[in-house]
Short mmCIF file of C-alpha atoms in Angstrom, two decimals:
data_model
loop_
_atom_site.label_atom_id
_atom_site.label_comp_id
_atom_site.label_asym_id
_atom_site.label_seq_id
_atom_site.Cartn_x
_atom_site.Cartn_y
_atom_site.Cartn_z
CA MET V 1 2.70 8.68 6.28
CA TYR V 2 1.92 6.04 9.38
CA ASP V 3 -1.52 5.29 7.91
CA LEU V 4 -1.14 3.05 5.26
CA LYS V 5 -3.35 0.45 4.65
CA CYS V 6 -2.52 -2.60 2.52
CA GLY V 7 -5.21 -5.05 0.92
CA GLN V 8 -2.66 -7.00 -1.44
CA LYS V 9 -2.48 -9.97 0.79
CA ASN V 10 0.48 -11.48 -1.65
CA CYS V 11 2.74 -8.47 -1.33
CA LYS V 12 6.18 -9.16 0.79
CA TYR V 13 5.57 -5.84 2.16
CA ASN V 14 1.92 -6.28 3.86
CA HIS V 15 1.96 -7.71 7.14
CA GLY V 16 -1.35 -7.52 8.89
CA TYR V 17 -2.86 -4.96 6.33
CA CYS V 18 -0.08 -2.61 7.08
CA CYS V 19 2.24 -1.75 4.41
CA CYS V 20 5.73 -2.14 6.03
CA ALA V 21 7.85 -0.67 3.50
CA LYS V 22 10.09 2.24 4.04
CA ASP V 23 8.81 3.79 0.93
CA ILE V 24 6.26 3.35 -1.82
CA ALA V 25 5.55 4.81 -5.47
CA VAL V 26 2.05 5.09 -6.81
CA SER V 27 2.27 5.56 -10.70
CA HIS V 28 0.01 7.86 -13.13
CA GLY V 29 -2.29 4.90 -13.56
CA THR V 30 -2.59 4.83 -9.48
CA CYS V 31 -0.89 1.43 -9.28
CA CYS V 32 1.38 1.08 -6.37
CA THR V 33 4.61 -0.02 -8.24
CA THR V 34 6.59 -0.83 -5.14
CA PHE V 35 3.99 -4.13 -4.83
CA GLU V 36 6.44 -7.52 -4.55
CA GLN V 37 4.90 -10.54 -5.12
CA SER V 38 5.86 -12.53 -1.65
CA ASP V 39 7.09 -16.22 -1.71
CA GLY V 40 4.44 -18.69 -2.21
CA ASP V 41 5.36 -20.83 0.98
CA LYS V 42 5.73 -18.13 3.24
CA ASN V 43 2.53 -16.53 2.16
CA ILE V 44 0.49 -19.68 2.65
CA ASN V 45 2.13 -19.97 6.23
CA THR V 46 1.56 -16.46 7.18
CA GLU V 47 -1.84 -15.64 5.62
CA ALA V 48 -4.38 -16.68 8.13
CA ALA V 49 -1.90 -15.16 11.06
CA ALA V 50 -1.81 -11.69 9.25
CA GLU V 51 -5.85 -11.42 9.41
CA PHE V 52 -5.53 -11.75 13.29
CA SER V 53 -2.72 -9.80 14.20
CA LYS V 54 -3.11 -6.52 15.61
CA PRO V 55 -2.29 -3.40 12.96
CA ASP V 56 1.25 -2.22 13.51
CA PHE V 57 1.01 1.48 11.88
CA SER V 58 4.32 2.51 13.41
CA VAL V 59 6.23 2.68 10.02
CA ASP V 60 6.59 6.00 8.67
CA THR V 61 6.29 5.32 4.76
CA ALA V 62 6.99 8.10 2.42
CA VAL V 63 4.69 7.98 -0.47
CA VAL V 64 5.82 9.33 -3.96
CA CYS V 65 2.68 9.92 -6.31
CA ASN V 66 2.57 10.86 -9.95
CA ALA V 67 -1.09 10.45 -10.51
CA PRO V 68 -3.11 13.13 -11.31
CA CYS V 69 -4.73 12.84 -7.56
CA LEU V 70 -5.84 15.92 -5.23
CA PHE V 71 -3.66 14.60 -2.46
CA ASN V 72 -0.39 14.86 -5.03
CA ARG V 73 1.61 18.23 -4.43
CA SER V 74 4.80 18.03 -6.64
CA THR V 75 5.15 14.28 -6.33
CA LYS V 76 4.46 13.85 -2.82
CA CYS V 77 1.11 12.20 -1.41
CA ILE V 78 -0.11 14.40 1.20
CA ALA V 79 -3.32 12.84 2.14
CA ASN V 80 -3.56 11.50 6.06
CA GLY V 81 -3.68 7.82 5.37
CA ILE V 82 -3.63 5.68 2.01
CA THR V 83 -5.21 2.13 1.30
CA VAL V 84 -4.15 0.08 -1.30
CA SER V 85 -5.77 -2.53 -2.39
CA THR V 86 -5.92 -5.68 -5.27
CA ALA V 87 -7.10 -4.21 -8.63
CA ASP V 88 -9.27 -6.13 -11.38
CA ASP V 89 -5.79 -7.17 -13.29
CA GLY V 90 -4.29 -8.52 -10.08
CA SER V 91 -1.99 -5.36 -9.63
CA ALA V 92 -1.81 -3.40 -6.44
CA GLU V 93 -3.70 -0.31 -6.32
CA CYS V 94 -3.97 3.31 -4.74
CA LEU V 95 -7.78 3.56 -3.39
CA THR V 96 -7.40 6.92 -2.11
CA PHE V 97 -7.03 8.42 -5.38
CA ILE V 98 -9.33 11.43 -5.91
CA LYS V 99 -8.78 12.49 -9.58
CA LYS V 100 -7.95 16.71 -9.70
#
């Protein structure tokens, strides 16, 4: 999947609101379990730059999904793209989720 947007600013895989992980996993509860906290110092230095950088959708990310979602086909996400953002509890959550 090339169109994977990430609003989780403090994830080490988020570069200019694009996910640059090779693969991600979405749990049964729609959380992105690949989320990994970035180093605090690194995040402070790049946060503003990330907001102004041009998005790069060139990473083909495999999305394994265990959520009861309309786009889940045998644990593979078949959506054209997904958006991950920060949930109320601070975790990374798939916003493209549509309950079956």
